[in-house]
PDB file of C-alpha atoms and ligand atoms in Angstrom:
ATOM      1  CA  MET A  30       3.842  12.477   8.202  1.00 98.00           C
ATOM      2  CA  LYS A  31       6.533   9.893   7.511  1.00 98.00           C
ATOM      3  CA  ILE A  32       6.162   7.083   4.982  1.00 98.00           C
ATOM      4  CA  LYS A  33       8.667   4.303   4.474  1.00 98.00           C
ATOM      5  CA  LEU A  34       8.485   1.925   1.532  1.00 97.00           C
ATOM      6  CA  LEU A  35       9.556  -1.372   3.060  1.00 97.00           C
ATOM      7  CA  PRO A  36      12.184  -3.250   1.057  1.00 96.00           C
ATOM      8  CA  SER A  37      11.239  -6.524  -0.590  1.00 95.00           C
ATOM      9  CA  THR A  38      14.770  -7.949  -0.361  1.00 94.00           C
ATOM     10  CA  PHE A  39      18.188  -7.092   1.087  1.00 95.00           C
ATOM     11  CA  ASP A  40      21.684  -7.548  -0.351  1.00 95.00           C
ATOM     12  CA  GLU A  41      24.468  -9.547   1.298  1.00 96.00           C
ATOM     13  CA  HIS A  42      25.408  -6.511   3.441  1.00 95.00           C
ATOM     14  CA  GLY A  43      21.876  -6.111   4.721  1.00 92.00           C
ATOM     15  CA  HIS A  44      21.163  -3.043   2.571  1.00 95.00           C
ATOM     16  CA  PRO A  45      17.749  -2.745   0.902  1.00 95.00           C
ATOM     17  CA  CYS A  46      17.655  -3.773  -2.770  1.00 94.00           C
ATOM     18  CA  VAL A  47      16.135  -1.194  -5.101  1.00 94.00           C
ATOM     19  CA  GLU A  48      13.732  -3.649  -6.733  1.00 95.00           C
ATOM     20  CA  GLN A  49      10.192  -3.484  -5.385  1.00 95.00           C
ATOM     21  CA  ARG A  50       8.503  -6.876  -5.675  1.00 96.00           C
ATOM     22  CA  LEU A  51       6.141  -6.462  -2.747  1.00 97.00           C
ATOM     23  CA  SER A  52       4.049  -3.519  -1.572  1.00 98.00           C
ATOM     24  CA  CYS A  53       4.103  -2.367   2.037  1.00 98.00           C
ATOM     25  CA  TYR A  54       4.335   1.187   3.379  1.00 98.00           C
ATOM     26  CA  LEU A  55       4.781   2.158   7.009  1.00 98.00           C
ATOM     27  CA  VAL A  56       3.130   5.409   8.055  1.00 98.00           C
ATOM     28  CA  ASP A  57       4.730   7.077  11.080  1.00 98.00           C
ATOM     29  CA  ASP A  58       6.270   3.713  12.054  1.00 97.00           C
ATOM     30  CA  THR A  59       2.937   2.455  13.379  1.00 98.00           C
ATOM     31  CA  ILE A  60       0.415   1.908  10.583  1.00 98.00           C
ATOM     32  CA  ALA A  61       0.992  -0.431   7.657  1.00 98.00           C
ATOM     33  CA  ILE A  62      -0.517   0.072   4.244  1.00 98.00           C
ATOM     34  CA  ASP A  63      -0.564  -3.255   2.443  1.00 98.00           C
ATOM     35  CA  ALA A  64       1.432  -6.128   3.775  1.00 98.00           C
ATOM     36  CA  GLY A  65       3.568  -7.535   0.953  1.00 98.00           C
ATOM     37  CA  SER A  66       6.827  -7.421   2.933  1.00 98.00           C
ATOM     38  CA  LEU A  67       5.371  -6.602   6.353  1.00 98.00           C
ATOM     39  CA  GLY A  68       6.241  -9.990   7.820  1.00 97.00           C
ATOM     40  CA  LEU A  69       9.714 -10.086   6.265  1.00 96.00           C
ATOM     41  CA  ALA A  70      11.387  -6.677   6.372  1.00 96.00           C
ATOM     42  CA  LEU A  71      11.032  -5.564   9.993  1.00 94.00           C
ATOM     43  CA  ALA A  72      13.078  -6.135  13.133  1.00 90.00           C
ATOM     44  CA  PRO A  73      11.106  -7.491  16.118  1.00 90.00           C
ATOM     45  CA  HIS A  74      10.900  -4.083  17.869  1.00 91.00           C
ATOM     46  CA  GLU A  75       9.542  -2.531  14.661  1.00 93.00           C
ATOM     47  CA  ARG A  76       6.909  -5.261  14.342  1.00 94.00           C
ATOM     48  CA  THR A  77       5.724  -4.595  17.885  1.00 95.00           C
ATOM     49  CA  ALA A  78       4.733  -1.024  16.992  1.00 96.00           C
ATOM     50  CA  ILE A  79       2.301  -2.158  14.297  1.00 97.00           C
ATOM     51  CA  ARG A  80      -1.185  -3.364  15.084  1.00 97.00           C
ATOM     52  CA  ASP A  81      -3.087  -1.644  12.255  1.00 98.00           C
ATOM     53  CA  VAL A  82      -2.798  -2.896   8.670  1.00 98.00           C
ATOM     54  CA  ILE A  83      -4.787  -1.424   5.780  1.00 98.00           C
ATOM     55  CA  ILE A  84      -5.187  -3.700   2.757  1.00 98.00           C
ATOM     56  CA  THR A  85      -5.948  -1.949  -0.542  1.00 98.00           C
ATOM     57  CA  HIS A  86      -6.661  -5.195  -2.418  1.00 98.00           C
ATOM     58  CA  THR A  87      -5.826  -8.874  -2.160  1.00 98.00           C
ATOM     59  CA  HIS A  88      -3.259  -9.402  -4.914  1.00 98.00           C
ATOM     60  CA  ILE A  89      -0.450 -11.466  -3.452  1.00 98.00           C
ATOM     61  CA  ASP A  90       2.228  -8.747  -3.767  1.00 98.00           C
ATOM     62  CA  HIS A  91       0.100  -6.693  -1.325  1.00 98.00           C
ATOM     63  CA  ILE A  92      -0.724  -9.403   1.225  1.00 98.00           C
ATOM     64  CA  ALA A  93       2.077 -11.968   0.794  1.00 98.00           C
ATOM     65  CA  SER A  94       3.477 -11.876   4.328  1.00 98.00           C
ATOM     66  CA  LEU A  95       0.398 -10.728   6.269  1.00 98.00           C
ATOM     67  CA  PRO A  96      -0.084 -14.292   7.614  1.00 98.00           C
ATOM     68  CA  ILE A  97       3.601 -14.454   8.589  1.00 97.00           C
ATOM     69  CA  PHE A  98       3.407 -11.077  10.330  1.00 98.00           C
ATOM     70  CA  ILE A  99       0.461 -12.199  12.474  1.00 97.00           C
ATOM     71  CA  ASP A 100       2.027 -15.596  13.087  1.00 97.00           C
ATOM     72  CA  ASP A 101       5.296 -14.015  14.302  1.00 95.00           C
ATOM     73  CA  SER A 102       3.376 -11.627  16.565  1.00 94.00           C
ATOM     74  CA  PHE A 103       0.985 -14.319  17.836  1.00 94.00           C
ATOM     75  CA  GLU A 104       2.570 -14.985  21.214  1.00 93.00           C
ATOM     76  CA  TYR A 105       3.170 -11.317  22.107  1.00 92.00           C
ATOM     77  CA  LEU A 106      -0.118  -9.725  21.090  1.00 95.00           C
ATOM     78  CA  GLU A 107      -1.992  -7.887  23.814  1.00 95.00           C
ATOM     79  CA  GLN A 108      -4.502  -6.582  21.320  1.00 96.00           C
ATOM     80  CA  PRO A 109      -5.582  -7.994  17.951  1.00 98.00           C
ATOM     81  CA  VAL A 110      -3.893  -7.057  14.713  1.00 98.00           C
ATOM     82  CA  ARG A 111      -6.605  -4.992  13.039  1.00 98.00           C
ATOM     83  CA  VAL A 112      -6.901  -5.611   9.298  1.00 98.00           C
ATOM     84  CA  TYR A 113      -8.778  -2.842   7.479  1.00 98.00           C
ATOM     85  CA  ALA A 114     -10.261  -3.689   4.094  1.00 98.00           C
ATOM     86  CA  THR A 115     -13.474  -3.344   2.118  1.00 98.00           C
ATOM     87  CA  ALA A 116     -16.113  -6.025   2.720  1.00 98.00           C
ATOM     88  CA  GLU A 117     -15.356  -7.811  -0.546  1.00 98.00           C
ATOM     89  CA  ASN A 118     -11.635  -7.901   0.226  1.00 98.00           C
ATOM     90  CA  ILE A 119     -12.254  -9.186   3.751  1.00 98.00           C
ATOM     91  CA  GLN A 120     -14.307 -11.963   2.164  1.00 98.00           C
ATOM     92  CA  ARG A 121     -11.420 -12.797  -0.179  1.00 98.00           C
ATOM     93  CA  LEU A 122      -8.953 -12.914   2.715  1.00 98.00           C
ATOM     94  CA  GLU A 123     -11.269 -15.274   4.593  1.00 98.00           C
ATOM     95  CA  ASP A 124     -12.034 -17.435   1.537  1.00 98.00           C
ATOM     96  CA  ASP A 125      -8.575 -17.617  -0.012  1.00 98.00           C
ATOM     97  CA  ILE A 126      -5.954 -17.026   2.710  1.00 98.00           C
ATOM     98  CA  PHE A 127      -7.207 -17.446   6.272  1.00 98.00           C
ATOM     99  CA  ASN A 128      -9.346 -20.450   5.344  1.00 98.00           C
ATOM    100  CA  TRP A 129      -7.577 -23.112   7.496  1.00 98.00           C
ATOM    101  CA  HIS A 130      -6.072 -24.611   4.312  1.00 97.00           C
ATOM    102  CA  THR A 131      -3.767 -21.879   3.093  1.00 98.00           C
ATOM    103  CA  TYR A 132      -3.322 -20.598   6.658  1.00 98.00           C
ATOM    104  CA  PRO A 133      -5.215 -20.686   9.973  1.00 97.00           C
ATOM    105  CA  ARG A 134      -8.289 -18.511  10.376  1.00 98.00           C
ATOM    106  CA  PHE A 135      -6.648 -16.048  12.755  1.00 98.00           C
ATOM    107  CA  SER A 136      -9.886 -14.107  13.209  1.00 97.00           C
ATOM    108  CA  GLU A 137     -11.131 -17.095  15.265  1.00 98.00           C
ATOM    109  CA  LEU A 138      -7.952 -17.683  17.281  1.00 98.00           C
ATOM    110  CA  SER A 139      -6.876 -16.287  20.638  1.00 97.00           C
ATOM    111  CA  ASN A 140      -3.450 -16.356  22.274  1.00 97.00           C
ATOM    112  CA  GLY A 141      -4.929 -16.352  25.768  1.00 95.00           C
ATOM    113  CA  HIS A 142      -4.925 -12.526  26.027  1.00 94.00           C
ATOM    114  CA  CYS A 143      -6.952 -11.551  22.999  1.00 96.00           C
ATOM    115  CA  ARG A 144      -8.077 -12.614  19.577  1.00 97.00           C
ATOM    116  CA  VAL A 145      -5.030 -12.321  17.351  1.00 98.00           C
ATOM    117  CA  MET A 146      -6.708 -10.665  14.375  1.00 98.00           C
ATOM    118  CA  GLU A 147      -9.870  -8.712  13.735  1.00 98.00           C
ATOM    119  CA  TYR A 148     -11.272  -7.082  10.632  1.00 98.00           C
ATOM    120  CA  VAL A 149     -12.409  -3.508  10.282  1.00 98.00           C
ATOM    121  CA  THR A 150     -14.665  -2.960   7.277  1.00 98.00           C
ATOM    122  CA  LEU A 151     -13.831   0.006   5.055  1.00 98.00           C
ATOM    123  CA  ARG A 152     -16.546   1.736   3.107  1.00 98.00           C
ATOM    124  CA  PRO A 153     -15.530   3.550  -0.072  1.00 97.00           C
ATOM    125  CA  ASN A 154     -15.287   7.321   0.409  1.00 97.00           C
ATOM    126  CA  GLU A 155     -16.041   7.048   4.124  1.00 98.00           C
ATOM    127  CA  THR A 156     -13.299   8.622   6.206  1.00 98.00           C
ATOM    128  CA  PHE A 157     -12.106   6.726   9.277  1.00 98.00           C
ATOM    129  CA  SER A 158      -9.372   7.226  11.870  1.00 98.00           C
ATOM    130  CA  ILE A 159      -6.422   5.228  13.140  1.00 98.00           C
ATOM    131  CA  LYS A 160      -4.497   6.931  15.916  1.00 96.00           C
ATOM    132  CA  HIS A 161      -3.575  10.424  14.663  1.00 96.00           C
ATOM    133  CA  LEU A 162      -4.397   9.678  11.013  1.00 98.00           C
ATOM    134  CA  THR A 163      -7.636  10.138   9.147  1.00 98.00           C
ATOM    135  CA  ILE A 164      -7.927   7.987   6.073  1.00 98.00           C
ATOM    136  CA  THR A 165     -10.305   8.000   3.130  1.00 98.00           C
ATOM    137  CA  PRO A 166     -10.465   4.902   0.905  1.00 98.00           C
ATOM    138  CA  ILE A 167     -11.217   5.830  -2.706  1.00 98.00           C
ATOM    139  CA  PRO A 168     -12.121   3.216  -5.346  1.00 98.00           C
ATOM    140  CA  VAL A 169      -9.603   3.068  -8.190  1.00 98.00           C
ATOM    141  CA  HIS A 170      -9.518   1.083 -11.429  1.00 98.00           C
ATOM    142  CA  HIS A 171      -7.689  -2.234 -11.122  1.00 98.00           C
ATOM    143  CA  ALA A 172      -8.213  -5.866 -12.136  1.00 97.00           C
ATOM    144  CA  VAL A 173      -9.814  -6.588  -8.739  1.00 97.00           C
ATOM    145  CA  PRO A 174     -11.700  -4.280  -6.330  1.00 98.00           C
ATOM    146  CA  THR A 175      -9.097  -1.857  -5.010  1.00 98.00           C
ATOM    147  CA  VAL A 176      -9.030   1.351  -3.026  1.00 98.00           C
ATOM    148  CA  GLY A 177      -6.479   4.139  -3.132  1.00 98.00           C
ATOM    149  CA  LEU A 178      -6.027   6.055   0.103  1.00 98.00           C
ATOM    150  CA  LEU A 179      -5.989   9.688   1.156  1.00 98.00           C
ATOM    151  CA  LEU A 180      -4.056  10.065   4.418  1.00 98.00           C
ATOM    152  CA  THR A 181      -4.392  13.180   6.541  1.00 98.00           C
ATOM    153  CA  SER A 182      -2.468  14.112   9.656  1.00 97.00           C
ATOM    154  CA  ASN A 183      -3.069  17.604  11.018  1.00 94.00           C
ATOM    155  CA  ASP A 184      -2.838  19.694   7.882  1.00 96.00           C
ATOM    156  CA  THR A 185      -0.733  17.254   5.878  1.00 98.00           C
ATOM    157  CA  HIS A 186      -2.402  15.354   3.040  1.00 98.00           C
ATOM    158  CA  VAL A 187      -0.695  12.441   1.282  1.00 98.00           C
ATOM    159  CA  ALA A 188      -2.345  10.173  -1.282  1.00 98.00           C
ATOM    160  CA  TYR A 189      -1.468   6.610  -2.340  1.00 98.00           C
ATOM    161  CA  SER A 190      -3.023   5.313  -5.532  1.00 98.00           C
ATOM    162  CA  ALA A 191      -2.525   1.605  -4.774  1.00 98.00           C
ATOM    163  CA  ASP A 192      -2.616  -0.400  -8.039  1.00 98.00           C
ATOM    164  CA  THR A 193      -4.622   1.407 -10.675  1.00 98.00           C
ATOM    165  CA  GLY A 194      -5.025   2.129 -14.328  1.00 98.00           C
ATOM    166  CA  ALA A 195      -6.693   5.285 -15.605  1.00 98.00           C
ATOM    167  CA  THR A 196      -9.154   6.433 -12.971  1.00 98.00           C
ATOM    168  CA  ASP A 197     -11.295   9.458 -12.103  1.00 98.00           C
ATOM    169  CA  GLU A 198     -12.814   9.395  -8.628  1.00 98.00           C
ATOM    170  CA  PHE A 199      -9.376   9.388  -7.002  1.00 98.00           C
ATOM    171  CA  TRP A 200      -8.469  12.653  -8.729  1.00 98.00           C
ATOM    172  CA  ARG A 201     -11.838  14.237  -7.964  1.00 98.00           C
ATOM    173  CA  VAL A 202     -11.309  13.631  -4.237  1.00 98.00           C
ATOM    174  CA  LEU A 203      -7.737  14.952  -4.317  1.00 98.00           C
ATOM    175  CA  ASN A 204      -8.739  18.038  -6.277  1.00 98.00           C
ATOM    176  CA  ARG A 205     -11.212  18.993  -3.551  1.00 98.00           C
ATOM    177  CA  LEU A 206      -8.348  19.347  -1.026  1.00 98.00           C
ATOM    178  CA  PRO A 207      -6.892  22.795  -0.310  1.00 97.00           C
ATOM    179  CA  HIS A 208      -3.440  21.333  -0.995  1.00 97.00           C
ATOM    180  CA  LEU A 209      -1.754  17.964  -1.461  1.00 98.00           C
ATOM    181  CA  ASP A 210       1.662  17.404   0.108  1.00 98.00           C
ATOM    182  CA  ALA A 211       2.635  14.241  -1.748  1.00 98.00           C
ATOM    183  CA  LEU A 212       1.326  11.553  -4.051  1.00 98.00           C
ATOM    184  CA  LEU A 213       2.572   7.978  -4.280  1.00 98.00           C
ATOM    185  CA  ILE A 214       1.348   6.485  -7.522  1.00 98.00           C
ATOM    186  CA  GLU A 215       1.997   3.251  -9.267  1.00 98.00           C
ATOM    187  CA  CYS A 216       3.870   2.900 -12.543  1.00 98.00           C
ATOM    188  CA  SER A 217       4.143  -0.818 -13.166  1.00 98.00           C
ATOM    189  CA  PHE A 218       5.030  -1.327 -16.802  1.00 98.00           C
ATOM    190  CA  PRO A 219       7.137   0.323 -19.529  1.00 98.00           C
ATOM    191  CA  ASN A 220       5.434   2.154 -22.388  1.00 98.00           C
ATOM    192  CA  ALA A 221       5.991  -0.793 -24.728  1.00 98.00           C
ATOM    193  CA  LEU A 222       3.641  -2.878 -22.582  1.00 98.00           C
ATOM    194  CA  SER A 223       0.798  -0.384 -22.480  1.00 98.00           C
ATOM    195  CA  LYS A 224      -1.785  -2.919 -23.714  1.00 98.00           C
ATOM    196  CA  LEU A 225      -0.873  -5.256 -20.852  1.00 98.00           C
ATOM    197  CA  ALA A 226      -0.957  -2.309 -18.443  1.00 98.00           C
ATOM    198  CA  ILE A 227      -4.407  -1.227 -19.612  1.00 98.00           C
ATOM    199  CA  ASP A 228      -5.780  -4.792 -19.600  1.00 98.00           C
ATOM    200  CA  SER A 229      -4.506  -5.447 -16.074  1.00 98.00           C
ATOM    201  CA  GLY A 230      -5.391  -2.053 -14.574  1.00 98.00           C
ATOM    202  CA  HIS A 231      -1.906  -0.600 -14.268  1.00 98.00           C
ATOM    203  CA  LEU A 232       0.011   2.434 -15.545  1.00 98.00           C
ATOM    204  CA  THR A 233       3.041   3.023 -17.745  1.00 98.00           C
ATOM    205  CA  PRO A 234       5.056   6.278 -17.659  1.00 98.00           C
ATOM    206  CA  ALA A 235       3.042   7.631 -20.621  1.00 98.00           C
ATOM    207  CA  LEU A 236      -0.280   6.632 -19.030  1.00 98.00           C
ATOM    208  CA  LEU A 237       0.887   8.111 -15.720  1.00 98.00           C
ATOM    209  CA  ASP A 238       1.790  11.357 -17.459  1.00 98.00           C
ATOM    210  CA  THR A 239      -1.752  11.508 -18.870  1.00 98.00           C
ATOM    211  CA  GLU A 240      -3.296  10.706 -15.487  1.00 98.00           C
ATOM    212  CA  LEU A 241      -1.321  13.470 -13.791  1.00 98.00           C
ATOM    213  CA  GLU A 242      -3.018  15.984 -16.086  1.00 98.00           C
ATOM    214  CA  LYS A 243      -6.147  15.294 -14.020  1.00 98.00           C
ATOM    215  CA  LEU A 244      -4.489  16.504 -10.811  1.00 98.00           C
ATOM    216  CA  ASP A 245      -4.930  20.205 -10.084  1.00 98.00           C
ATOM    217  CA  HIS A 246      -2.286  20.379  -7.329  1.00 96.00           C
ATOM    218  CA  LEU A 247       1.419  20.885  -7.826  1.00 94.00           C
ATOM    219  CA  THR A 248       2.937  18.342  -5.450  1.00 96.00           C
ATOM    220  CA  SER A 249       5.791  15.891  -4.903  1.00 98.00           C
ATOM    221  CA  ILE A 250       5.064  12.730  -6.856  1.00 98.00           C
ATOM    222  CA  TYR A 251       6.693   9.383  -6.157  1.00 98.00           C
ATOM    223  CA  ALA A 252       6.343   6.514  -8.613  1.00 98.00           C
ATOM    224  CA  VAL A 253       6.079   3.122  -6.919  1.00 98.00           C
ATOM    225  CA  HIS A 254       5.272  -0.486  -7.860  1.00 98.00           C
ATOM    226  CA  ILE A 255       7.892  -0.496 -10.622  1.00 98.00           C
ATOM    227  CA  LYS A 256       8.112  -4.042 -11.999  1.00 97.00           C
ATOM    228  CA  PRO A 257      11.718  -5.083 -11.279  1.00 97.00           C
ATOM    229  CA  SER A 258      12.391  -6.549 -14.739  1.00 97.00           C
ATOM    230  CA  TYR A 259      11.589  -3.208 -16.387  1.00 98.00           C
ATOM    231  CA  ARG A 260      12.986  -0.867 -13.738  1.00 97.00           C
ATOM    232  CA  ASP A 261      15.722   0.707 -15.907  1.00 97.00           C
ATOM    233  CA  VAL A 262      13.501   1.415 -18.898  1.00 98.00           C
ATOM    234  CA  ILE A 263      10.670   2.694 -16.691  1.00 98.00           C
ATOM    235  CA  MET A 264      13.121   5.051 -14.957  1.00 97.00           C
ATOM    236  CA  ARG A 265      14.255   6.400 -18.319  1.00 98.00           C
ATOM    237  CA  GLU A 266      10.681   6.821 -19.512  1.00 98.00           C
ATOM    238  CA  ILE A 267       9.661   8.582 -16.303  1.00 98.00           C
ATOM    239  CA  ALA A 268      12.598  10.972 -16.690  1.00 97.00           C
ATOM    240  CA  ALA A 269      11.520  11.584 -20.302  1.00 97.00           C
ATOM    241  CA  CYS A 270       8.153  12.875 -19.047  1.00 96.00           C
ATOM    242  CA  GLY A 271      10.092  15.987 -18.015  1.00 97.00           C
ATOM    243  CA  ARG A 272       8.189  16.440 -14.750  1.00 97.00           C
ATOM    244  CA  THR A 273      10.670  17.795 -12.209  1.00 96.00           C
ATOM    245  CA  ASN A 274       8.363  16.922  -9.299  1.00 97.00           C
ATOM    246  CA  LEU A 275       8.155  13.233 -10.315  1.00 98.00           C
ATOM    247  CA  ARG A 276      10.670  10.664  -9.084  1.00 97.00           C
ATOM    248  CA  ILE A 277      10.848   7.040  -8.041  1.00 97.00           C
ATOM    249  CA  ALA A 278      10.426   6.127  -4.355  1.00 97.00           C
ATOM    250  CA  GLU A 279      13.297   3.968  -3.132  1.00 96.00           C
ATOM    251  CA  PRO A 280      12.678   0.939  -0.921  1.00 97.00           C
ATOM    252  CA  GLY A 281      14.140   1.413   2.552  1.00 96.00           C
ATOM    253  CA  LEU A 282      13.985   5.221   2.507  1.00 97.00           C
ATOM    254  CA  THR A 283      11.676   7.255   4.711  1.00 97.00           C
ATOM    255  CA  TYR A 284       9.941  10.258   3.147  1.00 98.00           C
ATOM    256  CA  GLU A 285       8.566  13.006   5.307  1.00 98.00           C
ATOM    257  CA  TRP A 286       6.165  15.904   4.746  1.00 97.00           C
TER     258      TRP A 286
HETATM  259 ZN1   ZN B  20      -2.791  -5.500  -7.859  1.00 87.25          ZN
HETATM  260 ZN1   ZN B  21       0.489  -4.877  -6.953  1.00 87.25          ZN
END
């Protein structure tokens, strides 16, 4: 399984910047998880390969360019863009984004070949399939209803926490697996802002270190969702945890297991 963290921005030479402002991960070049930079960071031929987008929650850094992605694909679509989310998050997308005011209601529009967008409702802890992947959405603890994801392809298991503070169900599901190949987990704030992290349903390096005690598997761990203004201090604090299997995922790189 390959996962690429899409860059949020590029420097003047076209190289990805290390700061992650938006969340979007491409799985095996064809399935998007969250859509923060989905409409901004891909070349046209890369966009064409993606018709399945899983939304973990509706905070703007996770959906910012979903409307742009569908808009740019509008003319070429021969099948709808399928947006996977829980029922409450589909309702939020309809109420707050695709409401004709903020952007057109794409779920009601056709380009002459097909409807351009359709929703697929996710049910917590119910495994579903997209292409070769099976995916289990697992509720996590965030300021709004959010699901982490367990992704399985053949015998490879990779988990993505989405945005979360301290949580339990996620770890229970992962601990039932025979093995876990990799974990992408958020670490938004530095230790000095732990009250803000707790209040907003996020992690700091120290809180992450505590959470990882709940995981029974030894696996490769990638910290993501590092707030750009605190990136340097968060990197130092993550290093100070002394976990040799824990590092920061870099935007623009593809990781493979
Ligand atoms: Zn969030
Ligand atoms: Zn976020």
